Short mmCIF file of C-alpha atoms in Angstrom, two decimals:
data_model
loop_
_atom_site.label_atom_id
_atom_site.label_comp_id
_atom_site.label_asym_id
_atom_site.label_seq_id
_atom_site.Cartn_x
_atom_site.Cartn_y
_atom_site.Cartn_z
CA UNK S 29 47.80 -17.76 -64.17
CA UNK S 30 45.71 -19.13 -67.17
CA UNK S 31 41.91 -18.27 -67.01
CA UNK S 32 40.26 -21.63 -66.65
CA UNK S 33 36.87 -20.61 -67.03
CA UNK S 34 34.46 -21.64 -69.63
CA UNK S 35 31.76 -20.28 -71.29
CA UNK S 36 29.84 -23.05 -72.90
CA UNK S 37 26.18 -21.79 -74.98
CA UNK S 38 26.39 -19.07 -72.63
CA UNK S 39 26.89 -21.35 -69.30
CA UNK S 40 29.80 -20.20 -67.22
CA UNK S 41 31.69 -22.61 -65.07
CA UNK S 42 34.87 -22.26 -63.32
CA UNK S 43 36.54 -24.88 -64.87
CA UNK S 44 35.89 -27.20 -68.19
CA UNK S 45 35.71 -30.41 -66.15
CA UNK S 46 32.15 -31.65 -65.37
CA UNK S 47 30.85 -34.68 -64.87
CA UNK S 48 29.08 -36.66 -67.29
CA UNK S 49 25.63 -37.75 -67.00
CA UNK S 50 26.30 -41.60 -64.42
CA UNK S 51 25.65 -42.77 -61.46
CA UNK S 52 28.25 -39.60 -60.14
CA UNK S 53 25.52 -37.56 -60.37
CA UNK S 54 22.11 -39.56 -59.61
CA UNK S 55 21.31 -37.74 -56.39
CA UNK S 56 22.20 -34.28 -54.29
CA UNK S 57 24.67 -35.90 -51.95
CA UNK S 58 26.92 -36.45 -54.64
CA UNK S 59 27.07 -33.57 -56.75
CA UNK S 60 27.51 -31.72 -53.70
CA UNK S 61 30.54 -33.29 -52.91
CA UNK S 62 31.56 -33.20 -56.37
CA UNK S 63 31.34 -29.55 -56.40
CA UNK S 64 32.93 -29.44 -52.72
CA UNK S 65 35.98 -30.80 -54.73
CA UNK S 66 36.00 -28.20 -57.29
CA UNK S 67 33.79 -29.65 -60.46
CA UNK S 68 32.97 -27.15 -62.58
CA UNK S 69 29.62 -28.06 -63.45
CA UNK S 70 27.45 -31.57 -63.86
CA UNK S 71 25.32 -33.35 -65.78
CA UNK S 72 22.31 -35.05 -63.44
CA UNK S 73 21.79 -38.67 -64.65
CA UNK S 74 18.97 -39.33 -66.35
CA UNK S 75 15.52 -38.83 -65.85
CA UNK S 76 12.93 -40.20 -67.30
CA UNK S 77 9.07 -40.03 -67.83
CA UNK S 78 6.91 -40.80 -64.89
CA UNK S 79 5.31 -44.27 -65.29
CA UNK S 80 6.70 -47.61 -65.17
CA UNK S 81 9.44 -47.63 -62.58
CA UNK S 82 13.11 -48.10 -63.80
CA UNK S 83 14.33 -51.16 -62.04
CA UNK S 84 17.61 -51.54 -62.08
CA UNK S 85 19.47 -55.21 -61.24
CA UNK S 86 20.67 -56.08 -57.95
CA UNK S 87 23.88 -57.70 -58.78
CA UNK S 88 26.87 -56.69 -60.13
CA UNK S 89 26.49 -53.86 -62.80
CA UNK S 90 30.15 -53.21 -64.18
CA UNK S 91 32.60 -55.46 -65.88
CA UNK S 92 36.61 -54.20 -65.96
CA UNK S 93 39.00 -54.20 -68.14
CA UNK S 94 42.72 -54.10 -66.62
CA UNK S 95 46.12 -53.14 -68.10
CA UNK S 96 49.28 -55.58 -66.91
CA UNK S 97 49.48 -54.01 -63.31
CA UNK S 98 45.94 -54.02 -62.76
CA UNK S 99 44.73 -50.46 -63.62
CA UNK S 100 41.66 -50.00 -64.88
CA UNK S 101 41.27 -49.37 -69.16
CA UNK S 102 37.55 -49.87 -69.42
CA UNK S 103 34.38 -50.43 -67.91
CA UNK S 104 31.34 -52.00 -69.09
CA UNK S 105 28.16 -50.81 -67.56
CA UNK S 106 24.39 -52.40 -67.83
CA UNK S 107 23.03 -49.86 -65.09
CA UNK S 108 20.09 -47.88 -66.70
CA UNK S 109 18.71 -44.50 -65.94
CA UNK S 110 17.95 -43.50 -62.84
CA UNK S 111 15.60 -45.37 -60.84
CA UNK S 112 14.69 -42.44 -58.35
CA UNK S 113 11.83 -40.67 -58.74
CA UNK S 114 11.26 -37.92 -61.18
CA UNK S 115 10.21 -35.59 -58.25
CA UNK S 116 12.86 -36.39 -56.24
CA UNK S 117 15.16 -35.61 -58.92
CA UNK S 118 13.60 -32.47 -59.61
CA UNK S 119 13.98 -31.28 -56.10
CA UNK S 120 17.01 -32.14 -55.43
CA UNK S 121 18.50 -30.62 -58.97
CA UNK S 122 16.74 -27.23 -57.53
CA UNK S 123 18.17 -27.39 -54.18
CA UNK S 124 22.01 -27.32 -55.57
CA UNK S 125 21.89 -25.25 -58.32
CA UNK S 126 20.54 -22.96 -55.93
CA UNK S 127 23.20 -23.60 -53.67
CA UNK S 128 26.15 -23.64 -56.36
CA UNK S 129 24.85 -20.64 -58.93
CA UNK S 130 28.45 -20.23 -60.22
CA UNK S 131 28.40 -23.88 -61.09
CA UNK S 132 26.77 -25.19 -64.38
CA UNK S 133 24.09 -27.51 -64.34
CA UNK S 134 22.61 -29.52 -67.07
CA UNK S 135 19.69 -32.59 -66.80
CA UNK S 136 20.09 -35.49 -68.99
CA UNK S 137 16.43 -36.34 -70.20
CA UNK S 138 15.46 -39.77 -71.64
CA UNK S 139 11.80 -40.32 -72.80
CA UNK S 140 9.63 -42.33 -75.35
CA UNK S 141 9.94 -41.05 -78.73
CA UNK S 142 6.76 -39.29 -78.25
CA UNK S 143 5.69 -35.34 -78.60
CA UNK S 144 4.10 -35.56 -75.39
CA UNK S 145 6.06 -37.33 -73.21
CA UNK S 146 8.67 -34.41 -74.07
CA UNK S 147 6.18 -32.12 -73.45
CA UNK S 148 5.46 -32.47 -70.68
CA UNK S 149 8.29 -33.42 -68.81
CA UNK S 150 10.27 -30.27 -70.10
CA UNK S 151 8.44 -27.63 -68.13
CA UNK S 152 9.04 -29.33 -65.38
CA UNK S 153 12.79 -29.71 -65.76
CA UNK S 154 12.86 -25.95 -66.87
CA UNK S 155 11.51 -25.00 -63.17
CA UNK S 156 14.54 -26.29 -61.37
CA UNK S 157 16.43 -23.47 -62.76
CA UNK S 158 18.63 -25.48 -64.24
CA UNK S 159 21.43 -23.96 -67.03
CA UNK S 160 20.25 -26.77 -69.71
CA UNK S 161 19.33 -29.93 -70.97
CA UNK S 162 20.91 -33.22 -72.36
CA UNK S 163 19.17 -35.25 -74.58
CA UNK S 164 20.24 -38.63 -73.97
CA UNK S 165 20.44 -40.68 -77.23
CA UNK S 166 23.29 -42.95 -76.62
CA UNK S 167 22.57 -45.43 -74.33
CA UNK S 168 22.92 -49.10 -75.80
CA UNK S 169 21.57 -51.50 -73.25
CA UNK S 170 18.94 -51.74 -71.48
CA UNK S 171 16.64 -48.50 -72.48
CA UNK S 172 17.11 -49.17 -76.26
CA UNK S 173 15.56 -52.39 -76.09
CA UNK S 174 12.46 -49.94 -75.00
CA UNK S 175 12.88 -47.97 -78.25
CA UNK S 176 15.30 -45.07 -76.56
CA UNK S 177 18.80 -44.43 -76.31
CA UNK S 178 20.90 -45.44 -78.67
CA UNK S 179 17.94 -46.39 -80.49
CA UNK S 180 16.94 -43.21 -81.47
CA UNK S 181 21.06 -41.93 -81.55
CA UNK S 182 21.02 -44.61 -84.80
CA UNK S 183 17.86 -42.88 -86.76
CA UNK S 184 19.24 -39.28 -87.85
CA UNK S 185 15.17 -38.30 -88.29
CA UNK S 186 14.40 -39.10 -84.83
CA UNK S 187 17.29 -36.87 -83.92
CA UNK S 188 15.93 -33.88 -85.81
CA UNK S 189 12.34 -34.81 -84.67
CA UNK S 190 12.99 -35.02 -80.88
CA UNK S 191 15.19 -31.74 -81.20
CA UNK S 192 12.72 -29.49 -82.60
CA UNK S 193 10.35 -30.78 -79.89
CA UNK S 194 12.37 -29.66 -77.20
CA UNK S 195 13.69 -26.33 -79.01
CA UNK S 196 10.00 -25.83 -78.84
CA UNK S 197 8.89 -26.74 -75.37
CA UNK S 198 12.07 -25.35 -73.63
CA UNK S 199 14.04 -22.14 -73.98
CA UNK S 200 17.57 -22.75 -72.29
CA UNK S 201 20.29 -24.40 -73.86
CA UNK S 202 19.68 -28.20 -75.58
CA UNK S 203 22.94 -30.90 -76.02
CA UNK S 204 22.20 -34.37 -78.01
CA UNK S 205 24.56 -36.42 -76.92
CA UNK S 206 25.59 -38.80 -79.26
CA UNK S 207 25.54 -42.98 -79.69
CA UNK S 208 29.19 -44.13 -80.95
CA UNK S 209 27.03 -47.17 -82.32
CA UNK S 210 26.88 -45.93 -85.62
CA UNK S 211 28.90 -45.62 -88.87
CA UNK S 212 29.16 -41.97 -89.05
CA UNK S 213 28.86 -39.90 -86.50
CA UNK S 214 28.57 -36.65 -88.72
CA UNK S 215 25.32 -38.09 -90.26
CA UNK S 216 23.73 -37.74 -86.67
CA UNK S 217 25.24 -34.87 -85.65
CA UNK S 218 23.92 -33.22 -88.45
CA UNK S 219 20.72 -34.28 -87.85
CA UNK S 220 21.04 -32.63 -83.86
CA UNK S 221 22.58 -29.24 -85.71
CA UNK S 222 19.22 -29.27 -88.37
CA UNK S 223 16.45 -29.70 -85.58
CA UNK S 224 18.17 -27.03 -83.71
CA UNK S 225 20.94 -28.24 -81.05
CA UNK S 226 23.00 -25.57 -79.55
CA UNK S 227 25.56 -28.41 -79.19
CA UNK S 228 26.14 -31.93 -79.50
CA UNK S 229 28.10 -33.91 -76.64
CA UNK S 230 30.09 -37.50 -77.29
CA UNK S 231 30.70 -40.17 -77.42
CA UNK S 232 28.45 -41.57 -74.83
CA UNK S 233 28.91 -45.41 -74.53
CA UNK S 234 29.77 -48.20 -76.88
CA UNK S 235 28.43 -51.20 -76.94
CA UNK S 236 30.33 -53.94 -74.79
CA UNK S 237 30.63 -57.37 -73.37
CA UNK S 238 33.87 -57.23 -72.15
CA UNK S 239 34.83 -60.98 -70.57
CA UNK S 240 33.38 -64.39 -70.40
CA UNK S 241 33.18 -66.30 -67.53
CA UNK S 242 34.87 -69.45 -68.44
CA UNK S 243 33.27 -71.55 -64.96
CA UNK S 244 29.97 -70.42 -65.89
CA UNK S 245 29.88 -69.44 -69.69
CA UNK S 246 28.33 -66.00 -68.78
CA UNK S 247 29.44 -63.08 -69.56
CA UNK S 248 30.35 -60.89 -67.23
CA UNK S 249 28.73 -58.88 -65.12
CA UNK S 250 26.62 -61.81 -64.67
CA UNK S 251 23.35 -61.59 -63.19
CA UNK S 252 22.24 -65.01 -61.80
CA UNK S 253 23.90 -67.06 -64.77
CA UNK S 254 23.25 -64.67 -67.62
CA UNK S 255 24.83 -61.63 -68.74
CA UNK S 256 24.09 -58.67 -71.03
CA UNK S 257 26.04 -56.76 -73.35
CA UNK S 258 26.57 -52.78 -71.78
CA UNK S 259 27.81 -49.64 -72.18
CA UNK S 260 32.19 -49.49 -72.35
CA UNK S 261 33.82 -46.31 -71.31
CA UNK S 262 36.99 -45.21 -69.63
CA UNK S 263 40.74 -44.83 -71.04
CA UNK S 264 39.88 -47.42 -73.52
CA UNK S 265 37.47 -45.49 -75.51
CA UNK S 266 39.44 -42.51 -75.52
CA UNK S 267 41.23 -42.97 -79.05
CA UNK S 268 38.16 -43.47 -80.88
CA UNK S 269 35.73 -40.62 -79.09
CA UNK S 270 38.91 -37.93 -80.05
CA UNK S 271 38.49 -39.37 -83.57
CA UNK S 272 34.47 -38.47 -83.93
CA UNK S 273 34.71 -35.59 -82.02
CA UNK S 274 37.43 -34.12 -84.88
CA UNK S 275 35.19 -35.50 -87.75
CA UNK S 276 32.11 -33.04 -86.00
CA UNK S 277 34.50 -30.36 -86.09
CA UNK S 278 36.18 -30.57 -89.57
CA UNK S 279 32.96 -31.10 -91.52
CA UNK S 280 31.23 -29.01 -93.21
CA UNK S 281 27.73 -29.82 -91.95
CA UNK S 282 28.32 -29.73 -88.70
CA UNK S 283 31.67 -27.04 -88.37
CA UNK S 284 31.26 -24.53 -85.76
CA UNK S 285 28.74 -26.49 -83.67
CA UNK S 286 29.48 -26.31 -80.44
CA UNK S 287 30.93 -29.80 -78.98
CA UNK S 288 31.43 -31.34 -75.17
CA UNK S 289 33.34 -33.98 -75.56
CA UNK S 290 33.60 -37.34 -73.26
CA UNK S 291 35.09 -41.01 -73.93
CA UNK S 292 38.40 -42.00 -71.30
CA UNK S 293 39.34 -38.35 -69.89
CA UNK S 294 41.27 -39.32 -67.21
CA UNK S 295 44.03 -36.53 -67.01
CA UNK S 296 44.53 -32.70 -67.56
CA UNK S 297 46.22 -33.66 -71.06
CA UNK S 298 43.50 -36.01 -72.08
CA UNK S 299 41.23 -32.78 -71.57
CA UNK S 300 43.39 -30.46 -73.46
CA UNK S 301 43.85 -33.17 -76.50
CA UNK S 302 39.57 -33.17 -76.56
CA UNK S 303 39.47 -29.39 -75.95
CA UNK S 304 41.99 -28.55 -79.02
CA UNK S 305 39.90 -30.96 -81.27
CA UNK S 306 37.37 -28.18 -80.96
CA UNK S 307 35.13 -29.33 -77.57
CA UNK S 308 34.20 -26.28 -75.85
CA UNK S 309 34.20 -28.23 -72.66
CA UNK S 310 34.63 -32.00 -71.31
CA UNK S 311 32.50 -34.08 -69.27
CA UNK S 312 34.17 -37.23 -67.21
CA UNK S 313 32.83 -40.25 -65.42
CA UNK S 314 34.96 -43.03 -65.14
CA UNK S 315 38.31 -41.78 -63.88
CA UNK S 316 35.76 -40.17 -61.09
CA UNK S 317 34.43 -43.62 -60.51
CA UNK S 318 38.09 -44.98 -60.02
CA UNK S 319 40.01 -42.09 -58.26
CA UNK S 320 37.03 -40.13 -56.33
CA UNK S 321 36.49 -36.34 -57.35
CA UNK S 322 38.96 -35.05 -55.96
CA UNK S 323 40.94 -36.09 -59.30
CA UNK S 324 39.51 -32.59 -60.47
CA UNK S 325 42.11 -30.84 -58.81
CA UNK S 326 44.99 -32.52 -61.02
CA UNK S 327 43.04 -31.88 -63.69
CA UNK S 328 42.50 -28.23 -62.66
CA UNK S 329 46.47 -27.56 -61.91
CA UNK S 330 47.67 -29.48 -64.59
CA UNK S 331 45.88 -27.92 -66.96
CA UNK S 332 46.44 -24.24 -65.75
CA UNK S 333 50.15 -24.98 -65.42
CA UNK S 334 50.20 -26.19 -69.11
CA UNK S 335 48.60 -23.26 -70.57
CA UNK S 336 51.12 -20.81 -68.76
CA UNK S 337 54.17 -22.11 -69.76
CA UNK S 338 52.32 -22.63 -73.53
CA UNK S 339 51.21 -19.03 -73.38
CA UNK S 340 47.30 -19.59 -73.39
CA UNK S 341 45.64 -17.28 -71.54
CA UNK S 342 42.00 -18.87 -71.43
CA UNK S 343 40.24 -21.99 -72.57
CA UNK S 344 38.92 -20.19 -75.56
CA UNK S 345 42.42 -20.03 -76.93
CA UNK S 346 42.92 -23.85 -77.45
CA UNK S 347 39.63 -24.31 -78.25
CA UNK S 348 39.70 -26.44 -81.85
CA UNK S 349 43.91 -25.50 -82.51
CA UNK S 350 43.95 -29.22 -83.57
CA UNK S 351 41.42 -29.34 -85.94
CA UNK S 352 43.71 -27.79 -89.18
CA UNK S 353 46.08 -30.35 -88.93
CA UNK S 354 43.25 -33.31 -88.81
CA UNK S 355 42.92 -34.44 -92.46
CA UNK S 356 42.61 -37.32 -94.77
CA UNK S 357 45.08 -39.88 -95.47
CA UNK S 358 45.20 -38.76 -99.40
CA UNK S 359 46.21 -35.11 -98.28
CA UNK S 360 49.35 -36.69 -95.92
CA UNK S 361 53.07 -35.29 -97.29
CA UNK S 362 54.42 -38.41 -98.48
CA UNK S 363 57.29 -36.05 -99.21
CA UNK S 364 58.21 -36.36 -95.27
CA UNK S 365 60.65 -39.12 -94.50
CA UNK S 366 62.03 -40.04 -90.67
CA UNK S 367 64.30 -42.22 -89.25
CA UNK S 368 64.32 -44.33 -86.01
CA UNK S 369 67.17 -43.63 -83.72
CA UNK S 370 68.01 -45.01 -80.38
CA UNK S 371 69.54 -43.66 -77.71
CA UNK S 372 71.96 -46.12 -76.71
CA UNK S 373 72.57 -43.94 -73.14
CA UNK S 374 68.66 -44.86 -72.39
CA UNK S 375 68.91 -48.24 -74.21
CA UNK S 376 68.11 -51.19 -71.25
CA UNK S 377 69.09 -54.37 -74.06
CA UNK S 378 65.39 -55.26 -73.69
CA UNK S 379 64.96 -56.57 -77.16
CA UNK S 380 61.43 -55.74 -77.57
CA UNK S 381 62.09 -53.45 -80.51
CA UNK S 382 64.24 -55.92 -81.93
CA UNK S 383 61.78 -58.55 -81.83
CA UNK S 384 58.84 -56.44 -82.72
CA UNK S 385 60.40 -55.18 -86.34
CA UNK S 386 62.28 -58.32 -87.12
CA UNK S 387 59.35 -60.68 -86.60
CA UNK S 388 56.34 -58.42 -87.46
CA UNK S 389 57.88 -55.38 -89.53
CA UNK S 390 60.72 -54.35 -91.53
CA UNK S 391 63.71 -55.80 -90.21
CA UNK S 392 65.18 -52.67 -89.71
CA UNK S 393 66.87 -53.02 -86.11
CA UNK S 394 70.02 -55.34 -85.83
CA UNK S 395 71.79 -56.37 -82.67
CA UNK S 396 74.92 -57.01 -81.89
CA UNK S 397 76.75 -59.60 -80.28
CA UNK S 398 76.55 -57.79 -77.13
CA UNK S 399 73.01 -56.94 -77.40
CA UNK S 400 73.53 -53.22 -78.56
CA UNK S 401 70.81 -52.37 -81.09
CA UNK S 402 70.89 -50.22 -83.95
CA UNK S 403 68.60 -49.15 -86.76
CA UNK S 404 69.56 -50.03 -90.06
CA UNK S 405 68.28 -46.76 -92.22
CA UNK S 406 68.80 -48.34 -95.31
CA UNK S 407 65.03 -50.53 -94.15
CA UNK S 408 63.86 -48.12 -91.71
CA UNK S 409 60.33 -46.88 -92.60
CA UNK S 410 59.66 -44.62 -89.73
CA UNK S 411 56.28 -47.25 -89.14
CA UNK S 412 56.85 -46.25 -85.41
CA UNK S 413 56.53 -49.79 -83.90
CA UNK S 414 59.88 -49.72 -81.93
CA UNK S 415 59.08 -46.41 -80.48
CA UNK S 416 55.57 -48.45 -79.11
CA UNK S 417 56.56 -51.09 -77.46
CA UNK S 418 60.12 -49.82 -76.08
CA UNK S 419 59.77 -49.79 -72.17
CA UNK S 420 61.62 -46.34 -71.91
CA UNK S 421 59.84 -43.06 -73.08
CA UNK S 422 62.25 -41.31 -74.63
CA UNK S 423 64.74 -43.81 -75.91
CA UNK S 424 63.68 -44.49 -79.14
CA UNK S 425 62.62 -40.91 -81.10
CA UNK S 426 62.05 -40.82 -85.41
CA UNK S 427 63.94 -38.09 -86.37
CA UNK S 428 62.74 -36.10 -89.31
CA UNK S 429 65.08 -36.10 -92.67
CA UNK S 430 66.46 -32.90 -94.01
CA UNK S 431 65.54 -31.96 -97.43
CA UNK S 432 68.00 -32.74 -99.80
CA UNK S 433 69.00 -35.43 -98.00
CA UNK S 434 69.36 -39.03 -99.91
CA UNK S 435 67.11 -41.41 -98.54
CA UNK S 436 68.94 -44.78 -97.74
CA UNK S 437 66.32 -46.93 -98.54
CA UNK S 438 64.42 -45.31 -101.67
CA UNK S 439 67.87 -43.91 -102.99
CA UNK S 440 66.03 -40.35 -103.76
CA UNK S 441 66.03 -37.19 -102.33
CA UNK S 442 64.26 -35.83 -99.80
CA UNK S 443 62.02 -33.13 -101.29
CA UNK S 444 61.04 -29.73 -98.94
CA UNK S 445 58.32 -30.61 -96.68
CA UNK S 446 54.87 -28.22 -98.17
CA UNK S 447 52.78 -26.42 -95.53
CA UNK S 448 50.03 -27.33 -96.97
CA UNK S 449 50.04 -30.80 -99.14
CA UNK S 450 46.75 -30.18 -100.55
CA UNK S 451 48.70 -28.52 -103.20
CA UNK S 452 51.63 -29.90 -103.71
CA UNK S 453 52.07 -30.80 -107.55
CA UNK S 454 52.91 -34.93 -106.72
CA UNK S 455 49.62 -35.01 -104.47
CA UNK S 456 46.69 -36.74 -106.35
CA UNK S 457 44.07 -35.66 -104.69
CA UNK S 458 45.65 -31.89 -105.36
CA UNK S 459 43.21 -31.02 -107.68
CA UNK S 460 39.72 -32.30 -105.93
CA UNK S 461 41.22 -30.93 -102.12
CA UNK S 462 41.16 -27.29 -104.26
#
């Protein structure tokens, strides 16, 4: 059976999966449960600086978005940090890892941009024997408007700044966890890896109103007749989390720093996509929020039954397997031609490829009289659309062209596909990719 067991900066955990830094893991009760149900390690929401209380609203504090039969895509959160107190916090976080040693446990810290207030608050954190830290610079609602979050996770200097402060002031492991609210995410990133980071985690939330109550012209979550924008996460932020966390891997400024990535991980394969895109681990919060923890054991056997019949042996193996074949659209083989075929066994007359390529795409299915559809190569562009929005997995496949081959609708022939178009004499970015 595949070794499932991670080794993150030197923090061991049974398993990959932990839970991200949410209102999972604000107090003892739960992270004791979570780790009942076989989490391999947490990250405690966050705490922040003794002071002002946090005061949370006392109203609704998510907003949904639902696929066709009701499951749940995306949530939109305007909950803030914790509003417990720091001691509490502190206590508790020392009573479990005590408890759970074989477990990891990392603190998700969110102060004002202020020496001090790090400071002092680090020591502190340090004494609950906790594995590390999580600098939280990705929240967009609520604590930005104070001048943290996300509103630090958008100035690269005040990531380097607030790094080096707690590189200084504390001597376990450090994550920045990264805003998606920002053009590039390797300009940040970079910024974590120069003031010292052992690792960088993303994407934590993007910025969100996700519905409009059309009764009351709020937006929803609405709070006595107004509504905020929040944090989005879940399934529907998975697509564009896997796409930051392979432009932190692939570039050169930040290649080789360690990653944990988050955004939508809902299933074992969802895991394995983020962990083969070079994350050394992956945290998860909504699909806990929907299904309960115990949705750590399909993600424990799913993934351990994958790697066996793939051959992987340990995590360490798929770790960033993905990352050679990420690449720029110049460097594509535009040598490669497919073709859509349908399996007519599988076929259930539908329509909805017809439909979707004659009205929006190439015109390249017909149907017959008796509603049998067919692909007609000769327009065929391999664009992928029918194999969308068909119904049955399966049915519809693009099948790859043979070199020498005669392609229908260019009339030329399929050239041999190169391993590597970077240097393939037709490319035109050959020359600068060398």
């Amino acid at each position: 059976m595949a070794d499932l067991t991670t080794d993150f900066l030197g923090i061991k955990s049974p398993n990959p999966f932990w839970l991200a830094s949410a209102p999972p893991t604000d107090k003892e009760y739960n992270v004791r449960r979570a780790f009942e149900a076989g989490w391999g390690g947490v990250v405690w929401k966050t705490l922040g600086a003794e002071g002002p209380p946090v005061v949370n609203v006392n109203g609704p504090r998510y907003g949904a978005i639902y696929g066709a039969d009701r499951r749940l895509l995306g949530l939109n959160n305007i909950e803030l940090i914790t509003d417990r107190p720091l001691e509490t916090n502190l206590e508790e976080i020392a009573r479990v890892k005590a408890d759970y040693p074989d477990r990891a446990m990392i603190v998700s810290i969110m102060v004002p941009c202020e020496e001090q207030a790090w400071k002092d608050i680090l020591p502190r954190v340090a004494a609950t024997g906790a594995d590390g830290i999580e600098l939280n610079f990705g929240c967009p609602h609520g604590m930005s408007e104070r001048g943290m979050g996300s509103a630090v996770g958008q100035v690269p200097e005040y990531i380097e700044m607030v790094t080096r402060w707690c590189k200084q002031y504390y001597d376990k492991p450090v994550i920045v966890k990264l805003t998606p609210n920002i053009t590039d995410i390797r300009k940040p990133a970079a910024a974590a890896k120069r003031g010292g980071a052992d690792a960088v985690s993303l994407i934590n939330t993007i910025n969100s109103i996700t519905s409009v109550n059309l009764d009351t012209m709020s937006p929803e979550p609405s709070i006595d007749g107004k509504g905020s924008h929040g944090g989005y996460c879940g399934p529907a932020v998975k697509p564009i989390a896997m796409s930051m966390v392979s432009e932190i891997a692939r570039h050169e400024d930040t290649r080789g720093l360690p990653i944990s990535g988050i955004g939508g991980i809902t299933t074992w394969r969802d895991a394995a996509e983020f962990i083969s895109l070079g994350c050394g681990n992956v945290q998860v919060c909504t699909a806990a929020m929907t299904y309960g923890f115990k949705i750590v054991q399909e993600m424990i056997s799913g993934l351990s039954q994958w790697m066996d019949e793939k051959g992987y042996t340990s995590v360490e193996e798929v770790i960033g397997r993905a990352v050679p074949n990420v690449t720029d659209w110049q460097y594509l083989n535009l040598n490669y031609v497919a073709k859509a075929k349908i399996s007519q066994d599988d076929c259930i007359k539908c329509g909805r490829c017809y439909a979707a390529c004659e009205d929006t795409s190439h015109q390249a299915i017909a149907m017959s009289d008796d509603r049998t559809f067919s692909v007609i190569d000769a327009e065929c562009v391999a664009c992928n659309l029918c194999v969308d929005v068909c119904p049955v997995e399966g049915c519809i496949t693009m099948e790859p062209m043979e070199a020498g081959q005669v392609d229908p609708r260019t009339g030329k022939v399929v050239e041999k596909e190169y391993a590597n178009w970077t240097t393939h004499p037709n490319n035109p970015g050959a020359v600068a990719a060398e």
